[in-house]
Amino acid sequence: MDPTTLGIIVAVALMVLMAIGTPIAFALGGVSLLALIYDRGLPELIYFGETFFDRIAEFGFVAIPMFILMGAAVASSPTGRDLYRSLDLWMGRLPGGLAVSNIGACTIFSALSGSSPATCAAIGKMGIPEMRTRGYPDGVAAGCIAAGGTLGILIPPSVTMIIYGISTETSIGRLFIAGVVPGFMLAGLFMAWTMIACRLAGGYANPLAQAAGQMKETVKANVDTNMRALVRVLPFLAVVGGILFALYGGVATPSEAAGVGAFLCLALAVIIYRMWQVGPIKLIMRDSLRESVMIMLVIACAEVFAYALSSLFITQTVAGAIAEMEVNRWVLMGVINVFLLVAGFFLPPVAVIVMTAPILLPIILAADFDPYWFAVILTINLEIGLITPPVGLNLFIIKGIAPDITLRDILMGSLPYALCMVLGIVLLCFFPGIALWLPNLIMG
């Protein structure tokens, strides 16, 4: 059977398995195993096992569970609540100030947790009920949280950037810093659209700002409360700053920085919020273990899948077809973006990166694109997939937080933010320096 036909069969089989609810890792591993046995027979089982375990045995992957533990410690503590309160104080005077505050909280919490689902859940549990109480439309309330949560995989420290760096053998520290400016640019675009949407809907002001002239004592009390909340958040922000400094300054490797960061965040959660009981600590460890095992299993099975595609010459055939396209390099980049966008509709970011990054990187380099700039483009495409059906993870997290909001309202509220991300990709294509200026400045 020729590689093209075999590749189509493998792709269809994978989609069918995922459509019937098979976990991503099992679908990838099962299809890979059957394809290898079909083409090479039972002896290929030996290489299947070796590939599965050799990939996840790399020391660099230690950073993943450590960053997940760091994020779980932050997400399980009241840090999100305190961050939300303090930002509401500073941004409350803007049009749609509460919604803008939620996006700001998502932006900072993303840096603390490195996880889109954790950001979406932590801020959404507080922000959505409060916005609905103050009269915000359901679409705005749900959409701004769903979109703000996607920043977790772009703003450092980001687990997906670590996986990209290991898969493509690029500098993780440089990848982290390349995501900083684009991450805040997207946050700014989200805030701008939120203010426009709230203005079109009639505008929503912070009750504290409205009452400032009549209830000064109440306002002062709230200001004091919110300032104390901000003080409690600052040590966590200092930990993130210290991690980034250690990485960019060459003081520590990503694995070492992640381990120290996880310990400090866990210690801060215990000391600042008095989480002395066994229950909360056990919950943090359980959530960290569950997510870490899930990600590592997806990575291992995706590596086996990539090995199967390469062994069956499917990868080489696809890469050759793309490379032989006699088109402008920006047309090629457009094709790659569409491919990534469609892949993000159906697969989680981790699976897409492990499966596609090693294949696409040689094509990107041959077309004279920067691999760190491309990492940001790839990540934003995957962010769009988090808020678009059929597998938009953040949409379902919002649905779980606010079950009385229809999925249609959540989706319609999120789509404008997806367009903001598309605008962000366009801006990055016209101005690559948005992603490359800061890493070039700091790391040369």
CSV table of C-alpha atoms in Angstrom, one decimal:
chain,number,residue,atom,x,y,z
A,1,MET,CA,0.0,0.0,0.0
A,2,ASP,CA,1.4,3.4,-0.9
A,3,PRO,CA,2.2,5.9,1.9
A,4,THR,CA,-0.6,8.4,0.9
A,5,THR,CA,-3.4,5.7,1.0
A,6,LEU,CA,-2.0,4.3,4.3
A,7,GLY,CA,-1.8,7.9,5.7
A,8,ILE,CA,-5.5,8.5,4.8
A,9,ILE,CA,-6.5,5.2,6.5
A,10,VAL,CA,-4.5,6.0,9.6
A,11,ALA,CA,-6.0,9.6,9.8
A,12,VAL,CA,-9.6,8.3,9.4
A,13,ALA,CA,-9.1,5.5,12.0
A,14,LEU,CA,-7.7,8.1,14.4
A,15,MET,CA,-10.7,10.4,13.9
A,16,VAL,CA,-13.2,7.6,14.3
A,17,LEU,CA,-11.6,6.4,17.6
A,18,MET,CA,-11.7,10.0,19.0
A,19,ALA,CA,-15.2,10.5,17.7
A,20,ILE,CA,-16.5,7.5,19.7
A,21,GLY,CA,-14.9,8.9,22.9
A,22,THR,CA,-11.6,7.0,23.0
A,23,PRO,CA,-9.0,8.9,25.1
A,24,ILE,CA,-6.5,10.7,23.0
A,25,ALA,CA,-3.5,8.7,24.2
A,26,PHE,CA,-5.2,5.3,23.6
A,27,ALA,CA,-6.4,6.4,20.2
A,28,LEU,CA,-2.8,7.4,19.1
A,29,GLY,CA,-1.2,4.3,20.6
A,30,GLY,CA,-3.8,1.9,19.2
A,31,VAL,CA,-3.7,3.2,15.7
A,32,SER,CA,0.1,3.3,15.7
A,33,LEU,CA,0.3,-0.3,17.0
A,34,LEU,CA,-2.1,-1.6,14.4
A,35,ALA,CA,-0.4,0.3,11.5
A,36,LEU,CA,3.1,-1.0,12.5
A,37,ILE,CA,1.9,-4.6,12.9
A,38,TYR,CA,0.1,-4.4,9.6
A,39,ASP,CA,3.2,-3.2,7.8
A,40,ARG,CA,6.0,-5.0,9.6
A,41,GLY,CA,4.4,-7.8,11.6
A,42,LEU,CA,4.5,-8.7,15.3
A,43,PRO,CA,8.3,-8.2,15.8
A,44,GLU,CA,7.6,-4.4,15.6
A,45,LEU,CA,6.1,-4.7,19.1
A,46,ILE,CA,9.7,-4.5,20.5
A,47,TYR,CA,10.3,-1.1,18.9
A,48,PHE,CA,6.9,0.1,20.0
A,49,GLY,CA,7.8,-0.5,23.7
A,50,GLU,CA,11.2,1.0,23.3
A,51,THR,CA,10.0,4.1,21.6
A,52,PHE,CA,7.2,4.5,24.2
A,53,PHE,CA,9.5,4.5,27.2
A,54,ASP,CA,12.6,6.1,25.8
A,55,ARG,CA,10.8,9.3,24.9
A,56,ILE,CA,9.4,10.0,28.3
A,57,ALA,CA,12.7,9.0,30.0
A,58,GLU,CA,14.3,12.3,28.9
A,59,PHE,CA,15.3,14.5,31.9
A,60,GLY,CA,13.8,17.6,30.4
A,61,PHE,CA,10.3,16.3,31.0
A,62,VAL,CA,10.8,16.5,34.8
A,63,ALA,CA,9.9,20.2,34.4
A,64,ILE,CA,6.4,19.3,33.3
A,65,PRO,CA,5.1,17.7,36.5
A,66,MET,CA,6.9,20.3,38.6
A,67,PHE,CA,5.2,23.2,36.7
A,68,ILE,CA,1.9,21.4,37.0
A,69,LEU,CA,2.4,21.0,40.8
A,70,MET,CA,3.3,24.7,40.9
A,71,GLY,CA,0.1,25.6,39.1
A,72,ALA,CA,-2.1,23.2,41.2
A,73,ALA,CA,-0.8,24.8,44.4
A,74,VAL,CA,-1.8,28.3,43.1
A,75,ALA,CA,-5.1,27.1,41.7
A,76,SER,CA,-6.2,25.3,44.8
A,77,SER,CA,-5.5,28.3,47.1
A,78,PRO,CA,-7.5,31.5,47.3
A,79,THR,CA,-4.9,33.3,45.2
A,80,GLY,CA,-7.3,33.7,42.2
A,81,ARG,CA,-9.9,35.3,44.5
A,82,ASP,CA,-7.3,37.8,45.9
A,83,LEU,CA,-6.0,38.6,42.4
A,84,TYR,CA,-9.5,39.1,41.2
A,85,ARG,CA,-10.4,41.5,44.0
A,86,SER,CA,-7.3,43.6,43.6
A,87,LEU,CA,-7.6,44.0,39.9
A,88,ASP,CA,-11.3,44.9,40.2
A,89,LEU,CA,-10.2,47.8,42.3
A,90,TRP,CA,-7.7,49.1,39.7
A,91,MET,CA,-9.7,48.5,36.5
A,92,GLY,CA,-13.2,49.0,37.8
A,93,ARG,CA,-13.5,52.5,36.3
A,94,LEU,CA,-13.1,51.3,32.7
A,95,PRO,CA,-16.1,50.6,30.5
A,96,GLY,CA,-17.1,47.1,31.4
A,97,GLY,CA,-14.5,47.3,34.2
A,98,LEU,CA,-15.4,44.0,35.8
A,99,ALA,CA,-15.0,42.0,32.6
A,100,VAL,CA,-11.7,43.8,31.9
A,101,SER,CA,-10.6,42.9,35.4
A,102,ASN,CA,-11.4,39.2,34.8
A,103,ILE,CA,-9.1,39.2,31.7
A,104,GLY,CA,-6.4,40.9,33.7
A,105,ALA,CA,-6.8,38.3,36.4
A,106,CYS,CA,-6.6,35.5,33.8
A,107,THR,CA,-3.5,37.1,32.3
A,108,ILE,CA,-1.6,37.2,35.6
A,109,PHE,CA,-3.0,33.8,36.8
A,110,SER,CA,-1.8,32.3,33.6
A,111,ALA,CA,1.7,33.2,34.5
A,112,LEU,CA,1.2,31.7,38.0
A,113,SER,CA,-0.4,28.4,36.9
A,114,GLY,CA,0.8,27.8,33.3
A,115,SER,CA,-2.5,26.0,32.6
A,116,SER,CA,-5.4,27.2,30.6
A,117,PRO,CA,-8.0,24.9,32.2
A,118,ALA,CA,-6.8,25.9,35.7
A,119,THR,CA,-7.0,29.6,34.8
A,120,CYS,CA,-10.4,29.3,33.3
A,121,ALA,CA,-11.8,27.4,36.3
A,122,ALA,CA,-10.1,29.5,39.0
A,123,ILE,CA,-11.1,32.9,37.7
A,124,GLY,CA,-14.4,31.8,36.2
A,125,LYS,CA,-15.8,30.4,39.5
A,126,MET,CA,-15.7,33.9,40.9
A,127,GLY,CA,-15.9,36.2,37.9
A,128,ILE,CA,-18.9,34.7,36.0
A,129,PRO,CA,-21.4,34.8,38.9
A,130,GLU,CA,-20.3,38.4,39.9
A,131,MET,CA,-20.6,39.7,36.3
A,132,ARG,CA,-24.1,38.1,35.9
A,133,THR,CA,-25.1,39.7,39.2
A,134,ARG,CA,-24.1,43.1,37.9
A,135,GLY,CA,-26.1,42.7,34.7
A,136,TYR,CA,-23.4,41.7,32.2
A,137,PRO,CA,-24.8,39.7,29.2
A,138,ASP,CA,-24.1,35.9,29.5
A,139,GLY,CA,-22.1,35.9,26.3
A,140,VAL,CA,-19.7,38.6,27.6
A,141,ALA,CA,-19.4,37.0,31.0
A,142,ALA,CA,-18.6,33.6,29.6
A,143,GLY,CA,-16.6,34.7,26.6
A,144,CYS,CA,-14.1,36.9,28.4
A,145,ILE,CA,-13.2,34.1,30.9
A,146,ALA,CA,-13.0,31.4,28.2
A,147,ALA,CA,-10.7,33.5,26.1
A,148,GLY,CA,-8.6,34.8,29.0
A,149,GLY,CA,-8.0,31.2,30.1
A,150,THR,CA,-6.3,30.4,26.8
A,151,LEU,CA,-3.4,32.7,27.7
A,152,GLY,CA,-2.2,30.0,30.1
A,153,ILE,CA,-0.4,28.1,27.3
A,154,LEU,CA,1.4,31.2,25.9
A,155,ILE,CA,2.5,33.4,28.8
A,156,PRO,CA,5.4,31.8,30.6
A,157,PRO,CA,6.0,29.5,32.3
A,158,SER,CA,4.1,27.4,29.8
A,159,VAL,CA,4.0,23.6,29.7
A,160,THR,CA,3.3,23.6,26.0
A,161,MET,CA,6.4,25.7,25.3
A,162,ILE,CA,8.4,23.1,27.2
A,163,ILE,CA,7.0,20.3,25.1
A,164,TYR,CA,7.7,22.3,21.9
A,165,GLY,CA,11.3,23.0,23.0
A,166,ILE,CA,12.0,19.3,23.8
A,167,SER,CA,10.3,18.1,20.6
A,168,THR,CA,12.3,20.6,18.4
A,169,GLU,CA,15.5,20.8,20.5
A,170,THR,CA,15.1,24.6,20.8
A,171,SER,CA,15.9,26.7,23.9
A,172,ILE,CA,13.0,26.6,26.4
A,173,GLY,CA,14.2,29.8,28.0
A,174,ARG,CA,14.1,31.6,24.7
A,175,LEU,CA,10.7,30.1,24.0
A,176,PHE,CA,9.4,31.4,27.3
A,177,ILE,CA,10.5,34.9,26.7
A,178,ALA,CA,9.2,34.9,23.1
A,179,GLY,CA,5.7,34.4,24.5
A,180,VAL,CA,5.8,37.3,26.9
A,181,VAL,CA,5.0,40.3,24.5
A,182,PRO,CA,2.6,38.3,22.3
A,183,GLY,CA,0.8,37.1,25.4
A,184,PHE,CA,0.3,40.6,26.7
A,185,MET,CA,-0.6,41.8,23.2
A,186,LEU,CA,-3.5,39.3,23.1
A,187,ALA,CA,-4.6,40.3,26.6
A,188,GLY,CA,-4.7,43.9,25.4
A,189,LEU,CA,-6.8,42.9,22.3
A,190,PHE,CA,-9.1,41.0,24.6
A,191,MET,CA,-9.6,44.0,26.9
A,192,ALA,CA,-10.1,46.3,23.9
A,193,TRP,CA,-12.9,44.1,22.5
A,194,THR,CA,-14.4,43.7,26.0
A,195,MET,CA,-14.7,47.4,26.4
A,196,ILE,CA,-16.2,47.8,23.0
A,197,ALA,CA,-18.7,45.0,23.5
A,198,CYS,CA,-19.7,46.5,26.9
A,199,ARG,CA,-20.0,50.0,25.4
A,200,LEU,CA,-22.3,48.6,22.6
A,201,ALA,CA,-24.4,46.8,25.2
A,202,GLY,CA,-24.9,50.0,27.3
A,203,GLY,CA,-21.8,50.0,29.5
A,204,TYR,CA,-21.3,48.4,32.9
A,205,ALA,CA,-19.6,50.3,35.7
A,206,ASN,CA,-18.1,49.1,39.0
A,207,PRO,CA,-20.6,49.8,41.8
A,208,LEU,CA,-17.7,51.0,43.9
A,209,ALA,CA,-16.9,53.7,41.4
A,210,GLN,CA,-20.6,54.7,41.2
A,211,ALA,CA,-20.9,55.0,45.0
A,212,ALA,CA,-17.6,56.8,45.5
A,213,GLY,CA,-19.2,60.2,46.2
A,214,GLN,CA,-21.9,58.9,48.6
A,215,MET,CA,-20.2,56.0,50.4
A,216,LYS,CA,-16.6,57.0,51.0
A,217,GLU,CA,-16.2,54.8,54.1
A,218,THR,CA,-17.5,51.7,52.3
A,219,VAL,CA,-15.2,52.4,49.4
A,220,LYS,CA,-12.2,52.9,51.7
A,221,ALA,CA,-13.0,49.6,53.4
A,222,ASN,CA,-13.1,47.8,50.1
A,223,VAL,CA,-9.9,49.4,49.0
A,224,ASP,CA,-8.2,48.3,52.1
A,225,THR,CA,-9.5,44.7,51.6
A,226,ASN,CA,-8.4,44.6,48.0
A,227,MET,CA,-5.0,46.0,48.9
A,228,ARG,CA,-4.5,43.3,51.5
A,229,ALA,CA,-5.5,40.8,48.8
A,230,LEU,CA,-2.9,42.2,46.4
A,231,VAL,CA,-0.2,41.9,49.1
A,232,ARG,CA,-1.0,38.2,49.5
A,233,VAL,CA,-0.6,37.6,45.8
A,234,LEU,CA,2.8,39.4,45.4
A,235,PRO,CA,4.9,36.6,46.8
A,236,PHE,CA,3.5,34.2,44.1
A,237,LEU,CA,4.3,36.8,41.4
A,238,ALA,CA,7.8,37.1,42.9
A,239,VAL,CA,8.3,33.3,42.5
A,240,VAL,CA,7.3,33.5,38.8
A,241,GLY,CA,9.7,36.4,38.4
A,242,GLY,CA,12.5,34.5,40.1
A,243,ILE,CA,11.9,31.5,37.8
A,244,LEU,CA,12.1,33.6,34.7
A,245,PHE,CA,15.3,35.3,36.0
A,246,ALA,CA,16.9,32.0,36.7
A,247,LEU,CA,16.1,30.7,33.3
A,248,TYR,CA,17.1,33.7,31.3
A,249,GLY,CA,20.2,34.4,33.5
A,250,GLY,CA,21.5,30.9,33.0
A,251,VAL,CA,21.3,30.3,36.8
A,252,ALA,CA,19.3,27.1,36.5
A,253,THR,CA,17.9,24.6,34.0
A,254,PRO,CA,14.1,24.5,33.4
A,255,SER,CA,13.8,21.4,35.5
A,256,GLU,CA,15.7,22.9,38.4
A,257,ALA,CA,13.7,26.1,38.2
A,258,ALA,CA,10.4,24.2,38.0
A,259,GLY,CA,11.3,22.1,41.1
A,260,VAL,CA,12.2,25.2,43.2
A,261,GLY,CA,9.1,27.0,42.0
A,262,ALA,CA,6.8,24.1,42.8
A,263,PHE,CA,8.2,23.9,46.3
A,264,LEU,CA,8.0,27.6,47.0
A,265,CYS,CA,4.4,27.9,45.7
A,266,LEU,CA,3.3,25.0,47.8
A,267,ALA,CA,5.0,26.5,50.8
A,268,LEU,CA,3.5,29.9,50.2
A,269,ALA,CA,0.0,28.4,49.8
A,270,VAL,CA,0.5,26.7,53.2
A,271,ILE,CA,1.9,29.7,55.0
A,272,ILE,CA,-0.2,32.6,53.5
A,273,TYR,CA,-3.5,30.8,53.3
A,274,ARG,CA,-2.9,28.4,56.3
A,275,MET,CA,-3.6,25.3,54.3
A,276,TRP,CA,-2.3,23.1,57.0
A,277,GLN,CA,-4.8,20.3,56.7
A,278,VAL,CA,-4.0,17.0,54.9
A,279,GLY,CA,-7.1,17.3,52.7
A,280,PRO,CA,-6.0,20.4,50.6
A,281,ILE,CA,-2.4,19.1,50.2
A,282,LYS,CA,-3.8,15.7,49.1
A,283,LEU,CA,-6.0,17.4,46.6
A,284,ILE,CA,-3.1,19.4,45.1
A,285,MET,CA,-1.0,16.2,44.8
A,286,ARG,CA,-3.9,14.3,43.3
A,287,ASP,CA,-4.7,16.9,40.7
A,288,SER,CA,-1.0,17.3,39.8
A,289,LEU,CA,-0.5,13.6,39.5
A,290,ARG,CA,-3.6,13.1,37.3
A,291,GLU,CA,-2.7,15.9,34.9
A,292,SER,CA,1.0,14.9,34.7
A,293,VAL,CA,0.2,11.3,33.9
A,294,MET,CA,-2.3,12.4,31.3
A,295,ILE,CA,0.2,14.7,29.6
A,296,MET,CA,3.1,12.2,29.8
A,297,LEU,CA,0.9,9.4,28.4
A,298,VAL,CA,-0.2,11.6,25.5
A,299,ILE,CA,3.5,12.6,24.8
A,300,ALA,CA,4.6,8.9,24.8
A,301,CYS,CA,1.8,7.8,22.6
A,302,ALA,CA,2.2,10.7,20.3
A,303,GLU,CA,5.9,9.9,19.9
A,304,VAL,CA,5.0,6.3,19.0
A,305,PHE,CA,2.5,7.7,16.5
A,306,ALA,CA,5.2,10.0,15.0
A,307,TYR,CA,7.5,7.0,14.9
A,308,ALA,CA,4.9,4.9,13.1
A,309,LEU,CA,4.2,7.7,10.5
A,310,SER,CA,7.9,8.0,9.9
A,311,SER,CA,8.5,4.3,9.6
A,312,LEU,CA,5.6,4.0,7.1
A,313,PHE,CA,7.0,7.0,5.1
A,314,ILE,CA,3.8,8.9,5.7
A,315,THR,CA,5.6,11.8,7.3
A,316,GLN,CA,8.2,12.1,4.5
A,317,THR,CA,5.5,12.0,1.9
A,318,VAL,CA,3.5,14.8,3.5
A,319,ALA,CA,6.6,16.9,4.2
A,320,GLY,CA,7.8,16.4,0.6
A,321,ALA,CA,4.4,17.4,-0.8
A,322,ILE,CA,4.4,20.6,1.2
A,323,ALA,CA,8.1,21.4,0.4
A,324,GLU,CA,7.5,20.9,-3.3
A,325,MET,CA,4.6,23.4,-3.4
A,326,GLU,CA,5.9,26.1,-5.7
A,327,VAL,CA,4.2,28.9,-3.8
A,328,ASN,CA,5.3,32.1,-1.9
A,329,ARG,CA,6.5,31.3,1.6
A,330,TRP,CA,3.7,33.3,3.1
A,331,VAL,CA,1.1,31.2,1.2
A,332,LEU,CA,2.9,28.1,2.7
A,333,MET,CA,2.6,29.7,6.1
A,334,GLY,CA,-1.1,30.2,5.5
A,335,VAL,CA,-1.5,26.6,4.6
A,336,ILE,CA,0.3,25.5,7.8
A,337,ASN,CA,-1.8,27.9,9.9
A,338,VAL,CA,-5.0,26.4,8.5
A,339,PHE,CA,-3.7,22.9,9.2
A,340,LEU,CA,-2.8,23.8,12.8
A,341,LEU,CA,-6.2,25.5,13.3
A,342,VAL,CA,-8.1,22.4,12.1
A,343,ALA,CA,-5.8,20.1,14.2
A,344,GLY,CA,-6.5,22.3,17.3
A,345,PHE,CA,-10.3,21.9,16.7
A,346,PHE,CA,-10.0,18.1,17.4
A,347,LEU,CA,-6.8,17.6,19.5
A,348,PRO,CA,-5.4,19.0,22.7
A,349,PRO,CA,-2.4,21.3,22.4
A,350,VAL,CA,0.1,18.8,23.8
A,351,ALA,CA,-0.9,16.2,21.2
A,352,VAL,CA,-0.7,18.6,18.3
A,353,ILE,CA,2.7,19.9,19.3
A,354,VAL,CA,4.3,16.5,19.8
A,355,MET,CA,2.8,15.2,16.6
A,356,THR,CA,3.4,18.1,14.3
A,357,ALA,CA,6.3,20.2,15.6
A,358,PRO,CA,9.1,17.8,14.5
A,359,ILE,CA,7.5,17.5,11.1
A,360,LEU,CA,6.9,21.2,10.5
A,361,LEU,CA,10.2,22.5,11.8
A,362,PRO,CA,12.3,21.5,8.9
A,363,ILE,CA,9.8,23.0,6.5
A,364,ILE,CA,9.7,26.3,8.5
A,365,LEU,CA,13.5,26.5,8.5
A,366,ALA,CA,13.7,25.8,4.8
A,367,ALA,CA,11.2,28.7,4.2
A,368,ASP,CA,13.5,31.0,6.3
A,369,PHE,CA,11.1,31.4,9.2
A,370,ASP,CA,12.3,31.8,12.8
A,371,PRO,CA,11.5,28.7,14.9
A,372,TYR,CA,10.8,30.8,18.0
A,373,TRP,CA,8.4,33.1,16.1
A,374,PHE,CA,6.7,30.0,14.7
A,375,ALA,CA,6.3,28.5,18.2
A,376,VAL,CA,4.2,31.6,19.2
A,377,ILE,CA,2.2,31.3,15.9
A,378,LEU,CA,1.6,27.6,16.6
A,379,THR,CA,0.5,28.3,20.2
A,380,ILE,CA,-2.0,31.0,19.3
A,381,ASN,CA,-3.6,28.6,16.8
A,382,LEU,CA,-3.9,26.0,19.5
A,383,GLU,CA,-5.4,28.7,21.8
A,384,ILE,CA,-8.2,29.2,19.2
A,385,GLY,CA,-8.9,25.5,19.4
A,386,LEU,CA,-9.5,25.8,23.1
A,387,ILE,CA,-12.6,28.0,22.6
A,388,THR,CA,-14.0,26.5,19.4
A,389,PRO,CA,-16.0,23.3,18.9
A,390,PRO,CA,-16.0,20.4,18.8
A,391,VAL,CA,-13.4,19.9,21.5
A,392,GLY,CA,-13.1,23.4,22.9
A,393,LEU,CA,-12.0,22.5,26.4
A,394,ASN,CA,-12.5,26.0,27.9
A,395,LEU,CA,-16.1,26.1,26.6
A,396,PHE,CA,-17.0,23.0,28.5
A,397,ILE,CA,-15.2,24.3,31.6
A,398,ILE,CA,-17.4,27.4,31.5
A,399,LYS,CA,-20.4,25.2,30.9
A,400,GLY,CA,-19.5,23.3,34.1
A,401,ILE,CA,-19.1,26.5,36.1
A,402,ALA,CA,-22.4,28.1,34.8
A,403,PRO,CA,-24.6,25.2,33.7
A,404,ASP,CA,-27.6,27.6,33.1
A,405,ILE,CA,-25.7,29.5,30.4
A,406,THR,CA,-26.4,27.8,27.0
A,407,LEU,CA,-23.5,26.4,25.1
A,408,ARG,CA,-24.6,28.6,22.2
A,409,ASP,CA,-24.2,31.8,24.3
A,410,ILE,CA,-20.8,30.7,25.5
A,411,LEU,CA,-19.7,30.0,21.9
A,412,MET,CA,-21.1,33.2,20.5
A,413,GLY,CA,-19.4,35.2,23.4
A,414,SER,CA,-16.1,33.5,22.7
A,415,LEU,CA,-16.0,33.8,18.9
A,416,PRO,CA,-15.0,37.6,18.9
A,417,TYR,CA,-12.0,36.7,21.0
A,418,ALA,CA,-11.0,34.0,18.5
A,419,LEU,CA,-11.0,36.7,15.9
A,420,CYS,CA,-8.8,38.8,18.2
A,421,MET,CA,-6.3,35.8,18.1
A,422,VAL,CA,-6.5,35.7,14.3
A,423,LEU,CA,-5.7,39.4,14.3
A,424,GLY,CA,-2.8,38.7,16.7
A,425,ILE,CA,-1.4,36.1,14.2
A,426,VAL,CA,-1.7,38.6,11.4
A,427,LEU,CA,0.1,41.2,13.4
A,428,LEU,CA,2.9,38.7,14.2
A,429,CYS,CA,3.3,38.0,10.5
A,430,PHE,CA,3.6,41.6,9.6
A,431,PHE,CA,5.7,42.4,12.7
A,432,PRO,CA,7.8,39.4,13.7
A,433,GLY,CA,9.6,41.6,16.2
A,434,ILE,CA,6.6,41.4,18.5
A,435,ALA,CA,7.8,37.9,19.4
A,436,LEU,CA,11.5,38.2,18.7
A,437,TRP,CA,12.5,41.6,20.0
A,438,LEU,CA,12.6,40.7,23.7
A,439,PRO,CA,14.4,37.3,23.4
A,440,ASN,CA,17.0,39.0,21.1
A,441,LEU,CA,17.4,41.8,23.6
A,442,ILE,CA,17.9,39.6,26.6
A,443,MET,CA,19.6,36.5,25.2
A,444,GLY,CA,21.2,37.9,22.0
